[in-house]
PDB file of N, CA and C in Angstrom:
ATOM      1  N   MET A  23     -28.202  19.905 -33.796  1.00  0.00           N
ATOM      2  CA  MET A  23     -29.632  19.714 -33.611  1.00  0.00           C
ATOM      3  C   MET A  23     -30.370  19.755 -34.950  1.00  0.00           C
ATOM      4  N   THR A  24     -29.950  20.603 -35.884  1.00  0.00           N
ATOM      5  CA  THR A  24     -30.703  20.735 -37.123  1.00  0.00           C
ATOM      6  C   THR A  24     -30.579  19.491 -38.002  1.00  0.00           C
ATOM      7  N   ALA A  25     -29.657  18.590 -37.689  1.00  0.00           N
ATOM      8  CA  ALA A  25     -29.527  17.365 -38.470  1.00  0.00           C
ATOM      9  C   ALA A  25     -30.779  16.500 -38.359  1.00  0.00           C
ATOM     10  N   GLN A  26     -31.615  16.727 -37.349  1.00  0.00           N
ATOM     11  CA  GLN A  26     -32.831  15.961 -37.159  1.00  0.00           C
ATOM     12  C   GLN A  26     -33.975  16.459 -38.036  1.00  0.00           C
ATOM     13  N   LEU A  27     -33.807  17.596 -38.679  1.00  0.00           N
ATOM     14  CA  LEU A  27     -34.882  18.168 -39.480  1.00  0.00           C
ATOM     15  C   LEU A  27     -35.108  17.404 -40.778  1.00  0.00           C
ATOM     16  N   ASP A  28     -36.340  17.439 -41.257  1.00  0.00           N
ATOM     17  CA  ASP A  28     -36.649  16.971 -42.590  1.00  0.00           C
ATOM     18  C   ASP A  28     -35.740  17.735 -43.564  1.00  0.00           C
ATOM     19  N   PRO A  29     -35.219  17.089 -44.613  1.00  0.00           N
ATOM     20  CA  PRO A  29     -34.303  17.783 -45.524  1.00  0.00           C
ATOM     21  C   PRO A  29     -34.881  19.064 -46.137  1.00  0.00           C
ATOM     22  N   ALA A  30     -36.155  19.097 -46.475  1.00  0.00           N
ATOM     23  CA  ALA A  30     -36.753  20.305 -47.046  1.00  0.00           C
ATOM     24  C   ALA A  30     -36.788  21.423 -46.011  1.00  0.00           C
ATOM     25  N   VAL A  31     -37.099  21.084 -44.767  1.00  0.00           N
ATOM     26  CA  VAL A  31     -37.128  22.079 -43.699  1.00  0.00           C
ATOM     27  C   VAL A  31     -35.713  22.586 -43.436  1.00  0.00           C
ATOM     28  N   GLN A  32     -34.744  21.692 -43.440  1.00  0.00           N
ATOM     29  CA  GLN A  32     -33.352  22.111 -43.253  1.00  0.00           C
ATOM     30  C   GLN A  32     -32.939  23.083 -44.355  1.00  0.00           C
ATOM     31  N   GLU A  33     -33.331  22.804 -45.585  1.00  0.00           N
ATOM     32  CA  GLU A  33     -32.997  23.700 -46.699  1.00  0.00           C
ATOM     33  C   GLU A  33     -33.673  25.060 -46.521  1.00  0.00           C
ATOM     34  N   PHE A  34     -34.920  25.075 -46.046  1.00  0.00           N
ATOM     35  CA  PHE A  34     -35.620  26.334 -45.768  1.00  0.00           C
ATOM     36  C   PHE A  34     -34.833  27.154 -44.746  1.00  0.00           C
ATOM     37  N   VAL A  35     -34.441  26.526 -43.649  1.00  0.00           N
ATOM     38  CA  VAL A  35     -33.697  27.214 -42.588  1.00  0.00           C
ATOM     39  C   VAL A  35     -32.365  27.733 -43.136  1.00  0.00           C
ATOM     40  N   ASP A  36     -31.654  26.894 -43.882  1.00  0.00           N
ATOM     41  CA  ASP A  36     -30.359  27.301 -44.432  1.00  0.00           C
ATOM     42  C   ASP A  36     -30.518  28.469 -45.405  1.00  0.00           C
ATOM     43  N   ALA A  37     -31.544  28.420 -46.256  1.00  0.00           N
ATOM     44  CA  ALA A  37     -31.788  29.496 -47.220  1.00  0.00           C
ATOM     45  C   ALA A  37     -32.166  30.786 -46.504  1.00  0.00           C
ATOM     46  N   LEU A  38     -33.001  30.683 -45.479  1.00  0.00           N
ATOM     47  CA  LEU A  38     -33.375  31.856 -44.694  1.00  0.00           C
ATOM     48  C   LEU A  38     -32.128  32.486 -44.076  1.00  0.00           C
ATOM     49  N   ASN A  39     -31.300  31.668 -43.441  1.00  0.00           N
ATOM     50  CA  ASN A  39     -30.101  32.181 -42.781  1.00  0.00           C
ATOM     51  C   ASN A  39     -29.086  32.744 -43.763  1.00  0.00           C
ATOM     52  N   ALA A  40     -29.127  32.290 -45.009  1.00  0.00           N
ATOM     53  CA  ALA A  40     -28.239  32.812 -46.051  1.00  0.00           C
ATOM     54  C   ALA A  40     -28.843  34.029 -46.753  1.00  0.00           C
ATOM     55  N   ASN A  41     -30.082  34.368 -46.381  1.00  0.00           N
ATOM     56  CA  ASN A  41     -30.809  35.474 -47.017  1.00  0.00           C
ATOM     57  C   ASN A  41     -30.877  35.265 -48.534  1.00  0.00           C
ATOM     58  N   ASP A  42     -31.153  34.020 -48.929  1.00  0.00           N
ATOM     59  CA  ASP A  42     -31.153  33.620 -50.341  1.00  0.00           C
ATOM     60  C   ASP A  42     -32.585  33.315 -50.788  1.00  0.00           C
ATOM     61  N   ALA A  43     -33.237  34.293 -51.388  1.00  0.00           N
ATOM     62  CA  ALA A  43     -34.638  34.143 -51.807  1.00  0.00           C
ATOM     63  C   ALA A  43     -34.801  33.050 -52.854  1.00  0.00           C
ATOM     64  N   ASP A  44     -33.916  32.986 -53.827  1.00  0.00           N
ATOM     65  CA  ASP A  44     -34.038  31.962 -54.870  1.00  0.00           C
ATOM     66  C   ASP A  44     -33.982  30.569 -54.259  1.00  0.00           C
ATOM     67  N   ARG A  45     -33.074  30.379 -53.371  1.00  0.00           N
ATOM     68  CA  ARG A  45     -32.916  29.075 -52.704  1.00  0.00           C
ATOM     69  C   ARG A  45     -34.135  28.741 -51.846  1.00  0.00           C
ATOM     70  N   LEU A  46     -34.659  29.725 -51.131  1.00  0.00           N
ATOM     71  CA  LEU A  46     -35.825  29.489 -50.287  1.00  0.00           C
ATOM     72  C   LEU A  46     -37.044  29.136 -51.145  1.00  0.00           C
ATOM     73  N   PHE A  47     -37.286  29.905 -52.194  1.00  0.00           N
ATOM     74  CA  PHE A  47     -38.455  29.630 -53.031  1.00  0.00           C
ATOM     75  C   PHE A  47     -38.317  28.322 -53.799  1.00  0.00           C
ATOM     76  N   ALA A  48     -37.101  27.868 -54.042  1.00  0.00           N
ATOM     77  CA  ALA A  48     -36.882  26.594 -54.732  1.00  0.00           C
ATOM     78  C   ALA A  48     -37.350  25.415 -53.887  1.00  0.00           C
ATOM     79  N   VAL A  49     -37.362  25.553 -52.565  1.00  0.00           N
ATOM     80  CA  VAL A  49     -37.793  24.461 -51.689  1.00  0.00           C
ATOM     81  C   VAL A  49     -39.301  24.507 -51.425  1.00  0.00           C
ATOM     82  N   LEU A  50     -39.972  25.562 -51.891  1.00  0.00           N
ATOM     83  CA  LEU A  50     -41.421  25.680 -51.719  1.00  0.00           C
ATOM     84  C   LEU A  50     -42.146  25.205 -52.968  1.00  0.00           C
ATOM     85  N   THR A  51     -43.322  24.622 -52.779  1.00  0.00           N
ATOM     86  CA  THR A  51     -44.154  24.262 -53.926  1.00  0.00           C
ATOM     87  C   THR A  51     -44.707  25.543 -54.553  1.00  0.00           C
ATOM     88  N   GLU A  52     -45.145  25.442 -55.788  1.00  0.00           N
ATOM     89  CA  GLU A  52     -45.684  26.626 -56.475  1.00  0.00           C
ATOM     90  C   GLU A  52     -46.919  27.174 -55.782  1.00  0.00           C
ATOM     91  N   ASP A  53     -47.681  26.306 -55.122  1.00  0.00           N
ATOM     92  CA  ASP A  53     -48.909  26.733 -54.447  1.00  0.00           C
ATOM     93  C   ASP A  53     -48.734  26.858 -52.932  1.00  0.00           C
ATOM     94  N   ALA A  54     -47.498  27.032 -52.485  1.00  0.00           N
ATOM     95  CA  ALA A  54     -47.225  27.109 -51.046  1.00  0.00           C
ATOM     96  C   ALA A  54     -48.009  28.251 -50.389  1.00  0.00           C
ATOM     97  N   SER A  55     -48.365  28.010 -49.129  1.00  0.00           N
ATOM     98  CA  SER A  55     -49.092  29.011 -48.344  1.00  0.00           C
ATOM     99  C   SER A  55     -48.477  29.084 -46.961  1.00  0.00           C
ATOM    100  N   MET A  56     -48.872  30.124 -46.214  1.00  0.00           N
ATOM    101  CA  MET A  56     -48.326  30.273 -44.864  1.00  0.00           C
ATOM    102  C   MET A  56     -49.245  31.117 -44.006  1.00  0.00           C
ATOM    103  N   SER A  57     -49.024  31.005 -42.693  1.00  0.00           N
ATOM    104  CA  SER A  57     -49.713  31.860 -41.735  1.00  0.00           C
ATOM    105  C   SER A  57     -48.706  32.324 -40.685  1.00  0.00           C
ATOM    106  N   ASP A  58     -49.011  33.477 -40.105  1.00  0.00           N
ATOM    107  CA  ASP A  58     -48.183  34.057 -39.053  1.00  0.00           C
ATOM    108  C   ASP A  58     -49.107  34.400 -37.891  1.00  0.00           C
ATOM    109  N   ASP A  59     -48.845  33.822 -36.742  1.00  0.00           N
ATOM    110  CA  ASP A  59     -49.699  33.996 -35.562  1.00  0.00           C
ATOM    111  C   ASP A  59     -51.164  33.712 -35.884  1.00  0.00           C
ATOM    112  N   GLY A  60     -51.402  32.675 -36.692  1.00  0.00           N
ATOM    113  CA  GLY A  60     -52.750  32.233 -37.008  1.00  0.00           C
ATOM    114  C   GLY A  60     -53.461  33.024 -38.093  1.00  0.00           C
ATOM    115  N   VAL A  61     -52.788  33.994 -38.678  1.00  0.00           N
ATOM    116  CA  VAL A  61     -53.391  34.822 -39.728  1.00  0.00           C
ATOM    117  C   VAL A  61     -52.761  34.444 -41.069  1.00  0.00           C
ATOM    118  N   GLU A  62     -53.601  34.124 -42.049  1.00  0.00           N
ATOM    119  CA  GLU A  62     -53.096  33.816 -43.384  1.00  0.00           C
ATOM    120  C   GLU A  62     -52.389  35.042 -43.950  1.00  0.00           C
ATOM    121  N   ARG A  63     -51.253  34.824 -44.561  1.00  0.00           N
ATOM    122  CA  ARG A  63     -50.456  35.911 -45.126  1.00  0.00           C
ATOM    123  C   ARG A  63     -50.129  35.615 -46.584  1.00  0.00           C
ATOM    124  N   ASP A  64     -49.873  36.662 -47.347  1.00  0.00           N
ATOM    125  CA  ASP A  64     -49.370  36.509 -48.702  1.00  0.00           C
ATOM    126  C   ASP A  64     -47.903  36.095 -48.586  1.00  0.00           C
ATOM    127  N   LEU A  65     -47.584  34.926 -49.089  1.00  0.00           N
ATOM    128  CA  LEU A  65     -46.254  34.352 -48.911  1.00  0.00           C
ATOM    129  C   LEU A  65     -45.151  35.249 -49.463  1.00  0.00           C
ATOM    130  N   SER A  66     -45.333  35.768 -50.645  1.00  0.00           N
ATOM    131  CA  SER A  66     -44.309  36.604 -51.268  1.00  0.00           C
ATOM    132  C   SER A  66     -44.090  37.893 -50.482  1.00  0.00           C
ATOM    133  N   GLN A  67     -45.163  38.548 -50.106  1.00  0.00           N
ATOM    134  CA  GLN A  67     -45.043  39.795 -49.337  1.00  0.00           C
ATOM    135  C   GLN A  67     -44.433  39.542 -47.966  1.00  0.00           C
ATOM    136  N   TRP A  68     -44.881  38.478 -47.296  1.00  0.00           N
ATOM    137  CA  TRP A  68     -44.400  38.191 -45.952  1.00  0.00           C
ATOM    138  C   TRP A  68     -42.903  37.868 -45.963  1.00  0.00           C
ATOM    139  N   THR A  69     -42.480  36.990 -46.868  1.00  0.00           N
ATOM    140  CA  THR A  69     -41.057  36.636 -46.900  1.00  0.00           C
ATOM    141  C   THR A  69     -40.195  37.841 -47.255  1.00  0.00           C
ATOM    142  N   ASP A  70     -40.684  38.687 -48.157  1.00  0.00           N
ATOM    143  CA  ASP A  70     -39.926  39.887 -48.516  1.00  0.00           C
ATOM    144  C   ASP A  70     -39.752  40.785 -47.294  1.00  0.00           C
ATOM    145  N   SER A  71     -40.840  41.033 -46.580  1.00  0.00           N
ATOM    146  CA  SER A  71     -40.822  41.942 -45.440  1.00  0.00           C
ATOM    147  C   SER A  71     -40.154  41.345 -44.209  1.00  0.00           C
ATOM    148  N   GLU A  72     -40.513  40.123 -43.872  1.00  0.00           N
ATOM    149  CA  GLU A  72     -40.100  39.525 -42.595  1.00  0.00           C
ATOM    150  C   GLU A  72     -38.790  38.743 -42.670  1.00  0.00           C
ATOM    151  N   ILE A  73     -38.361  38.393 -43.872  1.00  0.00           N
ATOM    152  CA  ILE A  73     -37.109  37.641 -44.009  1.00  0.00           C
ATOM    153  C   ILE A  73     -36.062  38.465 -44.756  1.00  0.00           C
ATOM    154  N   PHE A  74     -36.315  38.729 -46.024  1.00  0.00           N
ATOM    155  CA  PHE A  74     -35.251  39.235 -46.884  1.00  0.00           C
ATOM    156  C   PHE A  74     -34.908  40.706 -46.667  1.00  0.00           C
ATOM    157  N   ARG A  75     -35.879  41.583 -46.590  1.00  0.00           N
ATOM    158  CA  ARG A  75     -35.574  43.005 -46.377  1.00  0.00           C
ATOM    159  C   ARG A  75     -35.189  43.303 -44.929  1.00  0.00           C
ATOM    160  N   SER A  76     -35.484  42.391 -44.025  1.00  0.00           N
ATOM    161  CA  SER A  76     -35.167  42.633 -42.611  1.00  0.00           C
ATOM    162  C   SER A  76     -34.031  41.741 -42.106  1.00  0.00           C
ATOM    163  N   ASN A  77     -33.321  41.089 -43.045  1.00  0.00           N
ATOM    164  CA  ASN A  77     -32.118  40.320 -42.691  1.00  0.00           C
ATOM    165  C   ASN A  77     -32.369  39.319 -41.563  1.00  0.00           C
ATOM    166  N   ALA A  78     -33.374  38.478 -41.742  1.00  0.00           N
ATOM    167  CA  ALA A  78     -33.780  37.527 -40.703  1.00  0.00           C
ATOM    168  C   ALA A  78     -32.750  36.418 -40.504  1.00  0.00           C
ATOM    169  N   ARG A  79     -32.740  35.904 -39.290  1.00  0.00           N
ATOM    170  CA  ARG A  79     -31.902  34.763 -38.907  1.00  0.00           C
ATOM    171  C   ARG A  79     -32.705  33.880 -37.964  1.00  0.00           C
ATOM    172  N   MET A  80     -32.446  32.589 -38.044  1.00  0.00           N
ATOM    173  CA  MET A  80     -33.148  31.621 -37.208  1.00  0.00           C
ATOM    174  C   MET A  80     -32.114  30.728 -36.515  1.00  0.00           C
ATOM    175  N   ALA A  81     -32.157  30.701 -35.184  1.00  0.00           N
ATOM    176  CA  ALA A  81     -31.311  29.806 -34.402  1.00  0.00           C
ATOM    177  C   ALA A  81     -32.236  28.764 -33.759  1.00  0.00           C
ATOM    178  N   ILE A  82     -32.117  27.539 -34.180  1.00  0.00           N
ATOM    179  CA  ILE A  82     -33.024  26.490 -33.723  1.00  0.00           C
ATOM    180  C   ILE A  82     -32.733  26.097 -32.284  1.00  0.00           C
ATOM    181  N   GLU A  83     -33.790  26.077 -31.477  1.00  0.00           N
ATOM    182  CA  GLU A  83     -33.692  25.636 -30.082  1.00  0.00           C
ATOM    183  C   GLU A  83     -34.025  24.157 -29.951  1.00  0.00           C
ATOM    184  N   SER A  84     -35.082  23.717 -30.653  1.00  0.00           N
ATOM    185  CA  SER A  84     -35.494  22.324 -30.551  1.00  0.00           C
ATOM    186  C   SER A  84     -36.249  21.915 -31.807  1.00  0.00           C
ATOM    187  N   VAL A  85     -36.232  20.608 -32.059  1.00  0.00           N
ATOM    188  CA  VAL A  85     -36.927  20.022 -33.205  1.00  0.00           C
ATOM    189  C   VAL A  85     -37.989  19.077 -32.669  1.00  0.00           C
ATOM    190  N   GLY A  86     -39.201  19.161 -33.230  1.00  0.00           N
ATOM    191  CA  GLY A  86     -40.294  18.299 -32.796  1.00  0.00           C
ATOM    192  C   GLY A  86     -40.133  16.875 -33.290  1.00  0.00           C
ATOM    193  N   PRO A  87     -40.957  15.962 -32.799  1.00  0.00           N
ATOM    194  CA  PRO A  87     -40.823  14.543 -33.123  1.00  0.00           C
ATOM    195  C   PRO A  87     -41.085  14.201 -34.593  1.00  0.00           C
ATOM    196  N   THR A  88     -41.773  15.060 -35.324  1.00  0.00           N
ATOM    197  CA  THR A  88     -42.060  14.752 -36.731  1.00  0.00           C
ATOM    198  C   THR A  88     -40.966  15.235 -37.672  1.00  0.00           C
ATOM    199  N   SER A  89     -40.000  15.954 -37.190  1.00  0.00           N
ATOM    200  CA  SER A  89     -38.894  16.561 -37.948  1.00  0.00           C
ATOM    201  C   SER A  89     -39.350  17.704 -38.848  1.00  0.00           C
ATOM    202  N   THR A  90     -40.616  18.085 -38.732  1.00  0.00           N
ATOM    203  CA  THR A  90     -41.142  19.217 -39.508  1.00  0.00           C
ATOM    204  C   THR A  90     -41.669  20.320 -38.593  1.00  0.00           C
ATOM    205  N   GLU A  91     -41.345  20.249 -37.332  1.00  0.00           N
ATOM    206  CA  GLU A  91     -41.734  21.264 -36.353  1.00  0.00           C
ATOM    207  C   GLU A  91     -40.492  21.692 -35.595  1.00  0.00           C
ATOM    208  N   LEU A  92     -40.401  22.982 -35.292  1.00  0.00           N
ATOM    209  CA  LEU A  92     -39.246  23.443 -34.535  1.00  0.00           C
ATOM    210  C   LEU A  92     -39.599  24.695 -33.741  1.00  0.00           C
ATOM    211  N   VAL A  93     -38.775  24.936 -32.746  1.00  0.00           N
ATOM    212  CA  VAL A  93     -38.823  26.172 -31.976  1.00  0.00           C
ATOM    213  C   VAL A  93     -37.488  26.851 -32.228  1.00  0.00           C
ATOM    214  N   ALA A  94     -37.547  28.159 -32.497  1.00  0.00           N
ATOM    215  CA  ALA A  94     -36.324  28.881 -32.828  1.00  0.00           C
ATOM    216  C   ALA A  94     -36.328  30.279 -32.240  1.00  0.00           C
ATOM    217  N   ASP A  95     -35.130  30.780 -32.024  1.00  0.00           N
ATOM    218  CA  ASP A  95     -34.947  32.193 -31.735  1.00  0.00           C
ATOM    219  C   ASP A  95     -34.864  32.855 -33.103  1.00  0.00           C
ATOM    220  N   TYR A  96     -35.884  33.644 -33.445  1.00  0.00           N
ATOM    221  CA  TYR A  96     -35.985  34.280 -34.756  1.00  0.00           C
ATOM    222  C   TYR A  96     -35.680  35.762 -34.577  1.00  0.00           C
ATOM    223  N   THR A  97     -34.730  36.258 -35.354  1.00  0.00           N
ATOM    224  CA  THR A  97     -34.296  37.644 -35.230  1.00  0.00           C
ATOM    225  C   THR A  97     -34.349  38.321 -36.591  1.00  0.00           C
ATOM    226  N   ASN A  98     -34.907  39.524 -36.619  1.00  0.00           N
ATOM    227  CA  ASN A  98     -34.802  40.350 -37.819  1.00  0.00           C
ATOM    228  C   ASN A  98     -34.739  41.816 -37.401  1.00  0.00           C
ATOM    229  N   SER A  99     -34.375  42.675 -38.359  1.00  0.00           N
ATOM    230  CA  SER A  99     -34.190  44.088 -38.030  1.00  0.00           C
ATOM    231  C   SER A  99     -35.514  44.816 -37.820  1.00  0.00           C
ATOM    232  N   ARG A 100     -36.620  44.183 -38.190  1.00  0.00           N
ATOM    233  CA  ARG A 100     -37.929  44.810 -38.013  1.00  0.00           C
ATOM    234  C   ARG A 100     -38.468  44.646 -36.592  1.00  0.00           C
ATOM    235  N   TRP A 101     -38.364  43.434 -36.040  1.00  0.00           N
ATOM    236  CA  TRP A 101     -38.974  43.128 -34.745  1.00  0.00           C
ATOM    237  C   TRP A 101     -37.961  42.789 -33.653  1.00  0.00           C
ATOM    238  N   GLY A 102     -36.716  42.606 -33.995  1.00  0.00           N
ATOM    239  CA  GLY A 102     -35.739  42.166 -33.003  1.00  0.00           C
ATOM    240  C   GLY A 102     -35.765  40.654 -32.881  1.00  0.00           C
ATOM    241  N   SER A 103     -35.548  40.161 -31.681  1.00  0.00           N
ATOM    242  CA  SER A 103     -35.462  38.721 -31.445  1.00  0.00           C
ATOM    243  C   SER A 103     -36.699  38.231 -30.699  1.00  0.00           C
ATOM    244  N   MET A 104     -37.202  37.082 -31.126  1.00  0.00           N
ATOM    245  CA  MET A 104     -38.346  36.485 -30.440  1.00  0.00           C
ATOM    246  C   MET A 104     -38.287  34.963 -30.562  1.00  0.00           C
ATOM    247  N   ARG A 105     -38.851  34.307 -29.597  1.00  0.00           N
ATOM    248  CA  ARG A 105     -38.952  32.854 -29.606  1.00  0.00           C
ATOM    249  C   ARG A 105     -40.179  32.487 -30.442  1.00  0.00           C
ATOM    250  N   THR A 106     -39.985  31.649 -31.455  1.00  0.00           N
ATOM    251  CA  THR A 106     -41.055  31.330 -32.393  1.00  0.00           C
ATOM    252  C   THR A 106     -41.202  29.821 -32.594  1.00  0.00           C
ATOM    253  N   THR A 107     -42.407  29.431 -32.980  1.00  0.00           N
ATOM    254  CA  THR A 107     -42.660  28.058 -33.391  1.00  0.00           C
ATOM    255  C   THR A 107     -42.844  28.049 -34.900  1.00  0.00           C
ATOM    256  N   TRP A 108     -42.463  26.961 -35.522  1.00  0.00           N
ATOM    257  CA  TRP A 108     -42.597  26.773 -36.959  1.00  0.00           C
ATOM    258  C   TRP A 108     -43.110  25.358 -37.201  1.00  0.00           C
ATOM    259  N   ARG A 109     -44.128  25.239 -38.055  1.00  0.00           N
ATOM    260  CA  ARG A 109     -44.660  23.932 -38.461  1.00  0.00           C
ATOM    261  C   ARG A 109     -44.709  23.916 -39.979  1.00  0.00           C
ATOM    262  N   PHE A 110     -44.151  22.877 -40.575  1.00  0.00           N
ATOM    263  CA  PHE A 110     -44.052  22.767 -42.022  1.00  0.00           C
ATOM    264  C   PHE A 110     -44.828  21.557 -42.514  1.00  0.00           C
ATOM    265  N   THR A 111     -45.464  21.705 -43.652  1.00  0.00           N
ATOM    266  CA  THR A 111     -46.072  20.585 -44.361  1.00  0.00           C
ATOM    267  C   THR A 111     -45.198  20.318 -45.576  1.00  0.00           C
ATOM    268  N   VAL A 112     -44.667  19.105 -45.660  1.00  0.00           N
ATOM    269  CA  VAL A 112     -43.776  18.739 -46.753  1.00  0.00           C
ATOM    270  C   VAL A 112     -44.513  17.770 -47.672  1.00  0.00           C
ATOM    271  N   ARG A 113     -44.481  18.089 -48.962  1.00  0.00           N
ATOM    272  CA  ARG A 113     -45.136  17.258 -49.974  1.00  0.00           C
ATOM    273  C   ARG A 113     -44.133  16.999 -51.095  1.00  0.00           C
ATOM    274  N   ASP A 114     -43.870  15.733 -51.348  1.00  0.00           N
ATOM    275  CA  ASP A 114     -42.941  15.347 -52.425  1.00  0.00           C
ATOM    276  C   ASP A 114     -41.598  16.067 -52.309  1.00  0.00           C
ATOM    277  N   GLY A 115     -41.098  16.193 -51.094  1.00  0.00           N
ATOM    278  CA  GLY A 115     -39.778  16.759 -50.873  1.00  0.00           C
ATOM    279  C   GLY A 115     -39.706  18.275 -50.878  1.00  0.00           C
ATOM    280  N   ARG A 116     -40.854  18.935 -50.971  1.00  0.00           N
ATOM    281  CA  ARG A 116     -40.892  20.401 -50.945  1.00  0.00           C
ATOM    282  C   ARG A 116     -41.934  20.866 -49.933  1.00  0.00           C
ATOM    283  N   ILE A 117     -41.794  22.085 -49.473  1.00  0.00           N
ATOM    284  CA  ILE A 117     -42.692  22.629 -48.460  1.00  0.00           C
ATOM    285  C   ILE A 117     -43.910  23.235 -49.138  1.00  0.00           C
ATOM    286  N   SER A 118     -45.086  22.739 -48.759  1.00  0.00           N
ATOM    287  CA  SER A 118     -46.327  23.263 -49.341  1.00  0.00           C
ATOM    288  C   SER A 118     -46.997  24.269 -48.410  1.00  0.00           C
ATOM    289  N   ARG A 119     -46.605  24.256 -47.141  1.00  0.00           N
ATOM    290  CA  ARG A 119     -47.191  25.206 -46.187  1.00  0.00           C
ATOM    291  C   ARG A 119     -46.278  25.310 -44.971  1.00  0.00           C
ATOM    292  N   PHE A 120     -46.224  26.531 -44.421  1.00  0.00           N
ATOM    293  CA  PHE A 120     -45.601  26.673 -43.108  1.00  0.00           C
ATOM    294  C   PHE A 120     -46.420  27.641 -42.279  1.00  0.00           C
ATOM    295  N   GLU A 121     -46.401  27.379 -40.985  1.00  0.00           N
ATOM    296  CA  GLU A 121     -47.098  28.206 -40.005  1.00  0.00           C
ATOM    297  C   GLU A 121     -46.084  28.613 -38.956  1.00  0.00           C
ATOM    298  N   THR A 122     -46.065  29.885 -38.657  1.00  0.00           N
ATOM    299  CA  THR A 122     -45.144  30.380 -37.654  1.00  0.00           C
ATOM    300  C   THR A 122     -45.892  31.293 -36.684  1.00  0.00           C
ATOM    301  N   GLY A 123     -45.308  31.500 -35.540  1.00  0.00           N
ATOM    302  CA  GLY A 123     -45.895  32.393 -34.545  1.00  0.00           C
ATOM    303  C   GLY A 123     -45.012  32.413 -33.313  1.00  0.00           C
ATOM    304  N   GLN A 124     -45.333  33.337 -32.424  1.00  0.00           N
ATOM    305  CA  GLN A 124     -44.565  33.425 -31.195  1.00  0.00           C
ATOM    306  C   GLN A 124     -44.827  32.207 -30.323  1.00  0.00           C
ATOM    307  N   ALA A 125     -43.761  31.730 -29.704  1.00  0.00           N
ATOM    308  CA  ALA A 125     -43.855  30.539 -28.849  1.00  0.00           C
ATOM    309  C   ALA A 125     -44.269  30.947 -27.445  1.00  0.00           C
TER     310      ALA A 125
END
């Protein structure tokens, strides 16, 4: 299923699942931004807390028609497992923004 994703989004998912911060930040633009459940978050703090320090994993359930939207079972040691939506804005092959929240 993940073969349908935009290549930048696929790299984000792969980097997240590998718990590889350098790889994840390499696919983001320098001015990348994000929100969680509709609230703007500091990207560096959020990824540190919600991805890297909590050993996050994402299992994709479905990919949207634009290849930059997905629904996933998102699991980390902080919150457990939850069904989440993810929407990415890709600019020049890199992610400039992502929005996530409970599905």
